[in-house]
XYZ file of C-alpha atoms in Angstrom:
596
model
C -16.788 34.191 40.503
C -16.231 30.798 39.630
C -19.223 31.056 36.836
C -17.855 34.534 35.163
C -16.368 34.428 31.884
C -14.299 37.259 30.185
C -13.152 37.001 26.674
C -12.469 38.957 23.965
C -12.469 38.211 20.179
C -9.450 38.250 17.948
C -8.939 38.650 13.952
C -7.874 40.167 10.713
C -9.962 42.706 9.167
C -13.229 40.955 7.434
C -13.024 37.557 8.724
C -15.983 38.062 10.614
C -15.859 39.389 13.776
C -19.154 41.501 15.113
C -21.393 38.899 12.640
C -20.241 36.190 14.778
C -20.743 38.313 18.053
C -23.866 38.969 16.787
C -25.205 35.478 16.453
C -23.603 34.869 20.338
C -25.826 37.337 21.641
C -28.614 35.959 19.513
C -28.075 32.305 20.634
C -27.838 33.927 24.375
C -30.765 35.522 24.597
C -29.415 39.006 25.461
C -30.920 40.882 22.420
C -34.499 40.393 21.643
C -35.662 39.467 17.553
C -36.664 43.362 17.457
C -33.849 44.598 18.629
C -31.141 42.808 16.982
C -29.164 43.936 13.393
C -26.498 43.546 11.756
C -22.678 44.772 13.193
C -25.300 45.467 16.418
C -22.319 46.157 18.506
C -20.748 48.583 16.192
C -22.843 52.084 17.413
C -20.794 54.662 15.244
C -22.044 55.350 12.163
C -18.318 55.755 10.466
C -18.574 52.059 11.521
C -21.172 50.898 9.824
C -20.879 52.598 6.315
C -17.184 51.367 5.942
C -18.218 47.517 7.800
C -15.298 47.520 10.099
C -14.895 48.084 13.751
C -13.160 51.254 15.270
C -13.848 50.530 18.703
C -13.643 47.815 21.274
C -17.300 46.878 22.950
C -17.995 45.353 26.254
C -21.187 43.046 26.593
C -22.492 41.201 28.955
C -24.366 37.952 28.519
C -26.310 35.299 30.222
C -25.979 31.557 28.985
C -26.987 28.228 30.954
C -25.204 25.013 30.776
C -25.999 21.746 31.991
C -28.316 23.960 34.223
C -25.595 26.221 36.039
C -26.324 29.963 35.138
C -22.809 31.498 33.310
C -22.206 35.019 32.869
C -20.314 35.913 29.564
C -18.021 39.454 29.358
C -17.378 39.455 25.549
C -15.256 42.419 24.424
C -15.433 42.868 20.498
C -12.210 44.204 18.489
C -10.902 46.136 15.840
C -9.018 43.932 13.489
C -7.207 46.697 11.671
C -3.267 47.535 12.349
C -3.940 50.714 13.464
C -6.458 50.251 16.237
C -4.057 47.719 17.924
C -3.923 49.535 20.894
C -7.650 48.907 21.320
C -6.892 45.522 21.156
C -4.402 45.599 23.670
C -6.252 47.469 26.326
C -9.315 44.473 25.318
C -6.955 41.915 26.129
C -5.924 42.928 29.667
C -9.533 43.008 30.724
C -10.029 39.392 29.392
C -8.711 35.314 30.296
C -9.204 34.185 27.030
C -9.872 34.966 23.157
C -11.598 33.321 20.937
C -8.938 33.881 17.499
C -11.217 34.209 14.398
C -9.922 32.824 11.132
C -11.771 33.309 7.678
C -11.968 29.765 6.193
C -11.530 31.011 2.213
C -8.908 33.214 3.576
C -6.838 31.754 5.894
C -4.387 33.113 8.110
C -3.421 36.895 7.688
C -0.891 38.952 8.995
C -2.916 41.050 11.992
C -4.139 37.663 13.020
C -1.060 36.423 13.935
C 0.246 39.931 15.270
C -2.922 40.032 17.551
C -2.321 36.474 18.376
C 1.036 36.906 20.076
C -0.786 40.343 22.048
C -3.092 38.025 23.375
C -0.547 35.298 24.500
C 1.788 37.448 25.523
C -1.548 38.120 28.004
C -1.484 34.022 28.515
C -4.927 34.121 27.394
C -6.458 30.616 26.688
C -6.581 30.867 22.755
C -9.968 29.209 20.981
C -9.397 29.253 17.199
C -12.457 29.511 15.287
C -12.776 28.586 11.599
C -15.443 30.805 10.736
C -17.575 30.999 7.252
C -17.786 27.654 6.772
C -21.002 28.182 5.081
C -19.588 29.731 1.874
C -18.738 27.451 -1.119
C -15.014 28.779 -1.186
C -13.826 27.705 1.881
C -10.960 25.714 2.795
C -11.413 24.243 6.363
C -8.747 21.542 5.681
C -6.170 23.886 4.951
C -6.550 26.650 7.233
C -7.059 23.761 10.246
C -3.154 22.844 8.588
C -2.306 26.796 9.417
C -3.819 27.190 12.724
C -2.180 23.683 13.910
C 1.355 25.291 12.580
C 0.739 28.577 14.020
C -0.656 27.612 17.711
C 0.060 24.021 17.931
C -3.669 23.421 18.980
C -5.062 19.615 18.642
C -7.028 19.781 14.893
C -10.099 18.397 17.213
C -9.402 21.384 19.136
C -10.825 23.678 16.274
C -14.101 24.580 16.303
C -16.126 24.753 13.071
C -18.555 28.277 12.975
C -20.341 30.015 10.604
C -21.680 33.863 11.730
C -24.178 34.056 9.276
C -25.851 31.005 9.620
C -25.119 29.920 13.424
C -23.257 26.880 12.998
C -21.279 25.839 15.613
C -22.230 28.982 17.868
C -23.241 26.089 20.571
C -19.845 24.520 20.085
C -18.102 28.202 20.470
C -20.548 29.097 23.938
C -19.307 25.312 25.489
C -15.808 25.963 24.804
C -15.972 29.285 26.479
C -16.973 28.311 29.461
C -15.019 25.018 29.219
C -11.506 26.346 28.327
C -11.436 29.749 29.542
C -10.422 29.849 33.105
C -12.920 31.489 35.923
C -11.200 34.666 36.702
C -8.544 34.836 39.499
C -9.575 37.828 42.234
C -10.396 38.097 45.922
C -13.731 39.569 47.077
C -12.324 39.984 50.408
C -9.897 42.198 49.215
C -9.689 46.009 49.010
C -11.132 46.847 45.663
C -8.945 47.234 42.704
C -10.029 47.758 39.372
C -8.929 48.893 36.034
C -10.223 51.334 33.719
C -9.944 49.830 29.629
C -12.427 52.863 28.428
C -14.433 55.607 28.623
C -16.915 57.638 27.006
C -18.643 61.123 27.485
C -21.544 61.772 27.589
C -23.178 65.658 27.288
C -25.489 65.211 30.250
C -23.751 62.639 32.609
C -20.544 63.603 32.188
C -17.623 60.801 31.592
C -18.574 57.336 31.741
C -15.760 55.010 32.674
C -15.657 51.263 31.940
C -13.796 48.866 33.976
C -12.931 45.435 34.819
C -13.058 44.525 38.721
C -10.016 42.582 39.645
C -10.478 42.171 43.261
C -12.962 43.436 46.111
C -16.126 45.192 44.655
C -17.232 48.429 44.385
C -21.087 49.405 45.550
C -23.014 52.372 44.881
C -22.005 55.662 46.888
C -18.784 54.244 47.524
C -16.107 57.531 48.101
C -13.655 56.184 45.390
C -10.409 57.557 44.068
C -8.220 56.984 40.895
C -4.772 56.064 41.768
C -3.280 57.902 38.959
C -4.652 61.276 39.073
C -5.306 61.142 42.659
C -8.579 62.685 42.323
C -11.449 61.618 44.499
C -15.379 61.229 43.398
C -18.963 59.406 44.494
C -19.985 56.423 43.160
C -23.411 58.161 42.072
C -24.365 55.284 39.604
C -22.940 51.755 38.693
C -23.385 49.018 36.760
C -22.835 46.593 33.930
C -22.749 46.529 30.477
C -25.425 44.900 28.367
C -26.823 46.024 25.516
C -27.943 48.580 27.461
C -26.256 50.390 30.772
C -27.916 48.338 33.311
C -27.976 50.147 37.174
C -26.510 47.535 39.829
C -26.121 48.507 43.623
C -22.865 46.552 43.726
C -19.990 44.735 41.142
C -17.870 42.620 42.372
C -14.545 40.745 41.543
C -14.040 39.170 37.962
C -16.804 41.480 36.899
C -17.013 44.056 33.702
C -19.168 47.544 34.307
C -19.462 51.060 34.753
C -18.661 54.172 37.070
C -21.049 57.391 36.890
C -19.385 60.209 38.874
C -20.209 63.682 37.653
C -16.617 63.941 36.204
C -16.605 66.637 33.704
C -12.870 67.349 32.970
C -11.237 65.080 30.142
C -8.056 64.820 31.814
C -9.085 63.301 35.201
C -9.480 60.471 33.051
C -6.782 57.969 32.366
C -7.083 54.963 30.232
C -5.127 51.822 32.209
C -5.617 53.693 35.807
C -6.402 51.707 38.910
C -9.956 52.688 40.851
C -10.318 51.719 44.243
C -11.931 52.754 47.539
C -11.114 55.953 49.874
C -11.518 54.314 52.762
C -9.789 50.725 52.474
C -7.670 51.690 49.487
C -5.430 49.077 47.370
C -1.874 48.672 47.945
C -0.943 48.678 44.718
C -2.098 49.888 41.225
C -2.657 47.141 37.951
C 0.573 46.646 36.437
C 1.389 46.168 32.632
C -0.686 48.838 30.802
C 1.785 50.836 28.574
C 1.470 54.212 26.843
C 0.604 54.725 23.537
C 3.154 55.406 20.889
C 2.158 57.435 17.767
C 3.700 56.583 14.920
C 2.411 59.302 12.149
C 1.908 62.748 13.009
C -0.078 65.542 11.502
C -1.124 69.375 11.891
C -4.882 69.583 12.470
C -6.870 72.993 12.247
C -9.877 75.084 12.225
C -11.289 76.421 8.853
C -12.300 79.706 11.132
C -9.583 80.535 13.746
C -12.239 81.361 16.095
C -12.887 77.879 16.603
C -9.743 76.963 18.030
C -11.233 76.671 21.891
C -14.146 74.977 20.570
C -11.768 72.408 18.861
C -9.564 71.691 21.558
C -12.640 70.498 23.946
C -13.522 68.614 20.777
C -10.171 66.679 21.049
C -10.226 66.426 24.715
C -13.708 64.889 24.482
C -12.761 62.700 21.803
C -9.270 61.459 23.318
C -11.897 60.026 26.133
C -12.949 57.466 23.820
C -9.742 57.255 21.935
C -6.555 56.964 24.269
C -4.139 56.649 21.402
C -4.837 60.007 20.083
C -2.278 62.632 21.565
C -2.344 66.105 20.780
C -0.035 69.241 21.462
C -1.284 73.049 20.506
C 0.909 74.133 17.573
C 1.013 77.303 15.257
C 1.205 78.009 11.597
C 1.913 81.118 9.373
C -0.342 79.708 6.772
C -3.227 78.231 8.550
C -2.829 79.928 12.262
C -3.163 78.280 15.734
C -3.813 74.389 15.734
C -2.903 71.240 17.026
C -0.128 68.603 16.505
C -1.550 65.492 16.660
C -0.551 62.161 17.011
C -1.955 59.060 15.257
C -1.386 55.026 14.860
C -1.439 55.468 11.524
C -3.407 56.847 8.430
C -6.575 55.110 8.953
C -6.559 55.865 12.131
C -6.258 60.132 11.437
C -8.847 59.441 8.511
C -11.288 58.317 10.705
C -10.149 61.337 13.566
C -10.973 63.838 11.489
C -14.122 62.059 9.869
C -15.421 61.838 13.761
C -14.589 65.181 14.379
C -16.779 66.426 11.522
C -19.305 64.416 12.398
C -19.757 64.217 16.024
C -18.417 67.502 16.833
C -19.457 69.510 13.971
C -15.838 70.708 13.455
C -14.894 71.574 9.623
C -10.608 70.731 9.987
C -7.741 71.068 7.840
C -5.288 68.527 7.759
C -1.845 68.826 6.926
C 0.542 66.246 5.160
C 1.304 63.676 7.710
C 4.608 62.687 8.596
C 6.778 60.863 11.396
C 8.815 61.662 14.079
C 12.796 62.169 13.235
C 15.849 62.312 15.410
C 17.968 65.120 14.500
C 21.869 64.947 16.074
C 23.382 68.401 16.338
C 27.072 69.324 15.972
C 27.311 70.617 19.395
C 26.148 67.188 20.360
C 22.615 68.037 21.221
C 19.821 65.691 20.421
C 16.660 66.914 19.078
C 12.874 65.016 18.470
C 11.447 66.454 15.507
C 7.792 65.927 14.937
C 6.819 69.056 12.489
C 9.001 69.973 9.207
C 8.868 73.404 10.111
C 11.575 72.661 13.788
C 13.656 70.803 11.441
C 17.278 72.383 12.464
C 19.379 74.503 9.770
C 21.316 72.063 7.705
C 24.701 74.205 8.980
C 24.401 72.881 12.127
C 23.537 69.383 11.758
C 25.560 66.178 11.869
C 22.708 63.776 11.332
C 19.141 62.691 11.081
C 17.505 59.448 12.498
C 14.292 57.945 10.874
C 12.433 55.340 12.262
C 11.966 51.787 11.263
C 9.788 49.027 11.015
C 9.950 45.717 10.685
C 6.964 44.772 8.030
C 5.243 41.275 7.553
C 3.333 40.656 4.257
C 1.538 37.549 4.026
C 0.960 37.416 -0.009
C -0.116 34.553 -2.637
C 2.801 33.398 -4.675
C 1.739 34.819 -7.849
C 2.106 38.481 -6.426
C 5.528 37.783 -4.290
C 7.139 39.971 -7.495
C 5.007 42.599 -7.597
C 5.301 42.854 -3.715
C 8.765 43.209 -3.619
C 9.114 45.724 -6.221
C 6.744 47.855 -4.063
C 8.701 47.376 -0.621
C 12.032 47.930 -2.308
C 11.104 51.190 -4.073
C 9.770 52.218 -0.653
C 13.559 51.684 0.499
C 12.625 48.328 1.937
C 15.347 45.449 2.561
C 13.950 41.990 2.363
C 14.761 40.121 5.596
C 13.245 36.638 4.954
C 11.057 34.595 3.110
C 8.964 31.676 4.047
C 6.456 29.993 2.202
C 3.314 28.824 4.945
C 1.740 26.674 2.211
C 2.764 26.060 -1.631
C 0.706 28.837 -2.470
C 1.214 31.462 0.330
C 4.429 33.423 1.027
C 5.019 35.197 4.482
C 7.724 38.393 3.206
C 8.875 40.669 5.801
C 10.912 43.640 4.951
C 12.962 46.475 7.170
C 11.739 49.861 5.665
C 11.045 53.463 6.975
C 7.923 54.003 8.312
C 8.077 57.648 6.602
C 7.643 55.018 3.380
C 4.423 53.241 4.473
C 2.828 56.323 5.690
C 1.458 57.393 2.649
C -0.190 55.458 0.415
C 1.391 51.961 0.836
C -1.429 50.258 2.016
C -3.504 51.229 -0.765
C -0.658 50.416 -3.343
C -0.070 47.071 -1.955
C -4.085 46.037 -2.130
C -3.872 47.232 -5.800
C -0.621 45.170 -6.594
C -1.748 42.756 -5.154
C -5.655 42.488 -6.355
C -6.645 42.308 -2.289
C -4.444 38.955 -1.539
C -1.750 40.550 0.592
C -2.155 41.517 4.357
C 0.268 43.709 6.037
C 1.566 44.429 9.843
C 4.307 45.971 11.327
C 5.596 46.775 14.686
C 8.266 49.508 15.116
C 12.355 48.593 15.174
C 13.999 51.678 16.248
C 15.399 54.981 14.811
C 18.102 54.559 12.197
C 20.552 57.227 10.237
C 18.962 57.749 6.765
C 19.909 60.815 4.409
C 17.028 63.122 4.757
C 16.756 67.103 3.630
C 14.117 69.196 3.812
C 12.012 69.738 0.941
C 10.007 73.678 1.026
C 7.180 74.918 -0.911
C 6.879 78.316 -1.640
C 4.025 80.852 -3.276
C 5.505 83.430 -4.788
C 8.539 83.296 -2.866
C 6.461 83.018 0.333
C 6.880 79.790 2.415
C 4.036 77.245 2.746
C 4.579 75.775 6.241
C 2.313 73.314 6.364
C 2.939 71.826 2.841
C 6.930 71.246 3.811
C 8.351 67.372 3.979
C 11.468 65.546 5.458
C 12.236 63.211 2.541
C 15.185 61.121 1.371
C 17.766 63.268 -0.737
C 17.296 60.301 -3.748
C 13.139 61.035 -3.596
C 13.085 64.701 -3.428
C 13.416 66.111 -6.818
C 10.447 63.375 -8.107
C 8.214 64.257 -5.164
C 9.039 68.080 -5.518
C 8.208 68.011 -9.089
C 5.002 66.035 -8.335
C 4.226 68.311 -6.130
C 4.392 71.395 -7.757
C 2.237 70.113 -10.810
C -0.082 69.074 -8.528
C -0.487 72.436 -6.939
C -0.361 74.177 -10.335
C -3.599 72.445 -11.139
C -5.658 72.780 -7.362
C -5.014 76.553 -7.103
C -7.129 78.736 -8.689
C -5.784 81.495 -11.362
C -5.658 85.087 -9.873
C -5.225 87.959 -11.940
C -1.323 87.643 -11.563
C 0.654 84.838 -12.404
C 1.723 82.709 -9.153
C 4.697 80.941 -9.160
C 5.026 77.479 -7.495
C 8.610 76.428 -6.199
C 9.953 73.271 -4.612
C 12.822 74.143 -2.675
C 15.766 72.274 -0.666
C 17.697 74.909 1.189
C 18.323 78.058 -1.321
C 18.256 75.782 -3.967
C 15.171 75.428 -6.054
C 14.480 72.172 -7.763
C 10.973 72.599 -9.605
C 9.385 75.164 -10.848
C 5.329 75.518 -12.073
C 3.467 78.739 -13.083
C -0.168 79.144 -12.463
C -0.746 81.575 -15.576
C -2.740 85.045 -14.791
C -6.408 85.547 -15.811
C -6.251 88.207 -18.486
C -8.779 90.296 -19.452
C -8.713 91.658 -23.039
C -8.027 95.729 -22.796
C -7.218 96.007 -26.604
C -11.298 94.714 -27.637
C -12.417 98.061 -28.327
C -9.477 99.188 -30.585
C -10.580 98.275 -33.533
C -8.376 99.626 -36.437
C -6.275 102.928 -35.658
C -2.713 103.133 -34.435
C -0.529 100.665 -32.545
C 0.178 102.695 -29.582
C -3.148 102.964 -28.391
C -3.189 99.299 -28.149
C 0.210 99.431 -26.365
C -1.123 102.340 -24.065
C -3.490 100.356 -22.857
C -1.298 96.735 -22.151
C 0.540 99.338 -20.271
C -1.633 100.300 -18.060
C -2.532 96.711 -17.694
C 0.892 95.806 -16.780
C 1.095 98.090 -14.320
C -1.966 96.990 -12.441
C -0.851 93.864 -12.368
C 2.614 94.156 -10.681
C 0.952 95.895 -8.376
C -1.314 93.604 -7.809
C 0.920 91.197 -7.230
C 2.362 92.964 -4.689
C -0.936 93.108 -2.593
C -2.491 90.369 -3.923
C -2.059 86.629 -1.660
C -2.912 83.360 -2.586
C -5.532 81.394 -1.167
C -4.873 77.668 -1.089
C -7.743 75.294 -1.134
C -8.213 71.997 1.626
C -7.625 70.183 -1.629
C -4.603 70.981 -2.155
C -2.962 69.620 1.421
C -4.834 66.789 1.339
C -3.736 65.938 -2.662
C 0.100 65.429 -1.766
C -1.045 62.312 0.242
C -2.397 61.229 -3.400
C 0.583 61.685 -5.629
C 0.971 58.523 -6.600
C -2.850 58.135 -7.882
């Protein structure tokens, strides 16, 4: 044990992450000239079109020193806010990180928030000042950060470049000179934890684990603590670039379990394996469950896919363990599911998989959070859908929740910033300026605020300088009312919003001009409403197609003309009668885009 190695990488998004894994495994010798490529870790193809990571990946890797053979566990992660929790779950597996900084960029707000995940850990923190081959960088500088931030010795920092390989040597000796040797007993009854798993269609689910003590050998009876189930150990292993078969892993180790599970659920991110017949006494501690901060209605274009699309979820939950989901219903779009997500990038990139992978054509409805609604009768109630929002008679009052948001910004922008937070209801807590030139902000706002389109509005205000992160504060009382859409009188369901009383006019006016120009004309006119209770606020008219009747009248008297509008008229009211709207995906998805 004393020569295994697990450690995980740590940064913002961009600064460089799987190029610099992939020049470790280069310099190791785990992937062969033919083999290797660019993000080589990154295996989804959402992940390589948009260049960022999704998911966390376990490698393993052989590297010699001074002539003692090493083995290397390196876990690759996500560097944006809302895969945090694959970070997390990375972490636990791991003794030490290396923390990635981008040397023309310095040091940005996820770096420090995944920073204090890791040493809250006590991992053994290498910081990295990586692309140090570009022209732009600023090693002196971001040394002066790192030094402020960690209190590290400046010799301490090691010097890298991904693209080019410099310093990869200097990275590999500091590994496996500062990261401890992992702490387990072989001797021990075997307890290990589960950080992932994936299915697959004709082995069933995959788990991945890391070994803390004992080991586990092939056709071992073993059992999950959690779910109490019980399985053969039919195939095991590690993880290189390939699954490579082993017929035992032992303590400090990283691998997998292949044991004919089939059901989604038997599977628990964070549970404890260990053996039937010397089981563990107790289970690993510290893994917490995931908290979703934005939720969202998600549905089948074709009702009769809703079976098809719940084993979709369950299949896809395997891999992701911060997606939740609930079965829900609609009156406009039918039976669905209420899901929960980590934040917008995080459902973008749900229902892109879904598509893809699964073959599952979705609707999405307008995301929003979850709201604490206090009754008069002194009842509390957790709202998570617009439409179980309580009648206003019988409410007291309505808790939103709150974050606490960090914006690391150049001075130049520290205006524009602020103008953004506070007309997202923000209140600026403090101000500190980490260099002459760059301004740490943070703000307490409404996470209902940021859910949106915030991110996007704060990379435009900003040209691309600032970097956000927030952790959640708590449920405060805010005064929220429920804003309704209706079609011709009808209710849209899925298109209602909680929103703060001073918004809701603007964003029901938006709304409905929006709509006005998505839904197609019928041969009636359709009115579009924005309602809060029985009181309407906006009102937009998608005018009626209208054939001309009166063509082939040509001269003659005026009441045959009027006959036949008449006639028309007629037809038409009772066609509006019969007649229903059809609203396209366009149209849901557009109210996340009002601001465009």
């Amino acid at each position: 044990m004393k020569n295994f190695r697990n450690f995980c990488i740590i940064a913002h998004i961009d600064h460089g992450k799987s190029t610099l894994a992939d020049r470790l495994l280069q310099v190791t010798g785990t992937v062969t000239e033919r083999e290797s490529q660019d993000q080589l870790l990154d295996d989804m193809d959402l992940e390589r079109e948009r260049g960022i990571t999704i998911k966390s990946h376990a490698i393993q890797m052989n590297y010699q020193q001074e002539g003692k053979d090493y083995i290397l566990n390196l876990i690759d992660t996500p560097g944006h806010v809302d895969f945090s929790y694959e970070v997390s779950r990375s972490i636990m597996a791991c003794e030490g990180a290396l923390l990635i900084v981008d040397a023309t960029q310095g040091i940005q707000a996820q770096t420090i928030s995944n920073l204090y995940l890791a040493l809250e850990n006590d991992l053994e923190i290498i910081p990295v000042i990586n692309k140090m081959d570009l022209p732009s960088a600023m090693p002196e500088e971001v040394k002066d950060q790192i030094e402020e931030l960690i209190g590290c010795n400046r010799d301490e920092i090691i010097e890298a470049s991904g693209k080019t390989g410099i310093g990869v040597d200097n990275i590999l000796d500091a590994i496996i000179n500062r990261i401890p040797a992992p702490e387990g007993e072989p001797a021990k009854p075997l307890r290990a934890m589960i950080f992932d798993s994936v299915f697959n269609s004709f082995r069933g689910i995959i788990a991945y684990y890391r070994v803390f003590d004992g080991e586990i050998r092939k056709g071992d009876r073993v059992k999950f603590i959690n779910t109490e189930k019980e399985y053969f150990a039919d195939e095991i292993g590690i993880l290189k670039l390939n699954q490579e078969q082993r017929d035992v892993v032992k303590a400090g180790d990283v691998g997998y379990i292949i044991s004919g599970i089939k059901q989604a659920r038997e599977v628990k991110v964070g549970d404890t394996i260990t053996t039937v017949q010397d089981p563990c006494t107790e289970a690993v501690q510290g893994f917490e469950d995931v908290k979703p901060m934005v939720f969202a209605g998600i549905y089948p274009v074709d009702t009769e896919d809703y079976e098809e699309l719940r084993e979709s979820m369950e299949k896809l939950q395997l891999n992701d363990a911060s997606l939740t989901f609930e079965a829900e219903s609609s009156a406009a779009l039918g039976f669905g599911f209420r899901c929960g997500f980590l934040g917008m990038l995080h459902m973008e990139i749900i229902q892109e998989r879904l598509e893809r992978e699964f073959d599952m054509t979705v609707i999405t409805t307008v995301p929003n959070v979850s709201y604490i609604a206090h009754l008069k009768k002194g009842q509390q109630v957790e709202v998570h859908n617009p439409s179980d929002f309580p009648d206003p008679s019988k409410l007291d009052a309505v808790e939103e929740p709150y974050i606490n948001a960090q914006i690391i910004t150049k001075s130049d922008y520290v205006g524009v910033v602020m103008n953004l937070c506070i007309e997202k209801r923000g209140n600026l807590k403090n101000q500190v300026y980490l260099t002459t030139d760059r301004v740490e902000l943070n703000f307490e706002m409404p996470l209902a605020e940021i859910v949106f389109d915030f991110y996007d509005r704060l990379k435009s205000v900003s040209r691309g300088y600032a970097s956000f992160d927030y952790s959640p504060i708590g449920f405060r009382q805010s005064d929220l009312v429920k804003l309704d859409i209706l079609l011709n009188s009808d209710q849209v369901d899925a298109l209602s919003a909680l929103i703060h009383r001073t918004h809701a006019h603007h964003f029901g006016k938006k709304i409905c001009v929006k709509l006005r120009e998505l839904i197609p004309r019928q041969q009636f006119d359709i009115a579009i409403q924005a309602a809060i209770g029985a009181k309407i606020v906006s009102r937009e008219t998608v005018k009626a197609v209208r054939k001309d009747v009166t063509a082939k009248c040509y001269g003659g008297d005026i009441s045959r003309k009027r006959k036949l509008l008449e006639k028309q008229k007629k037809g038409k009211k009772r066609m509006r009668q019969v007649g229903n709207v059809e609203i396209p995906q366009a149209a849901f998805m557009a109210v996340l885009k009002l601001n465009d």
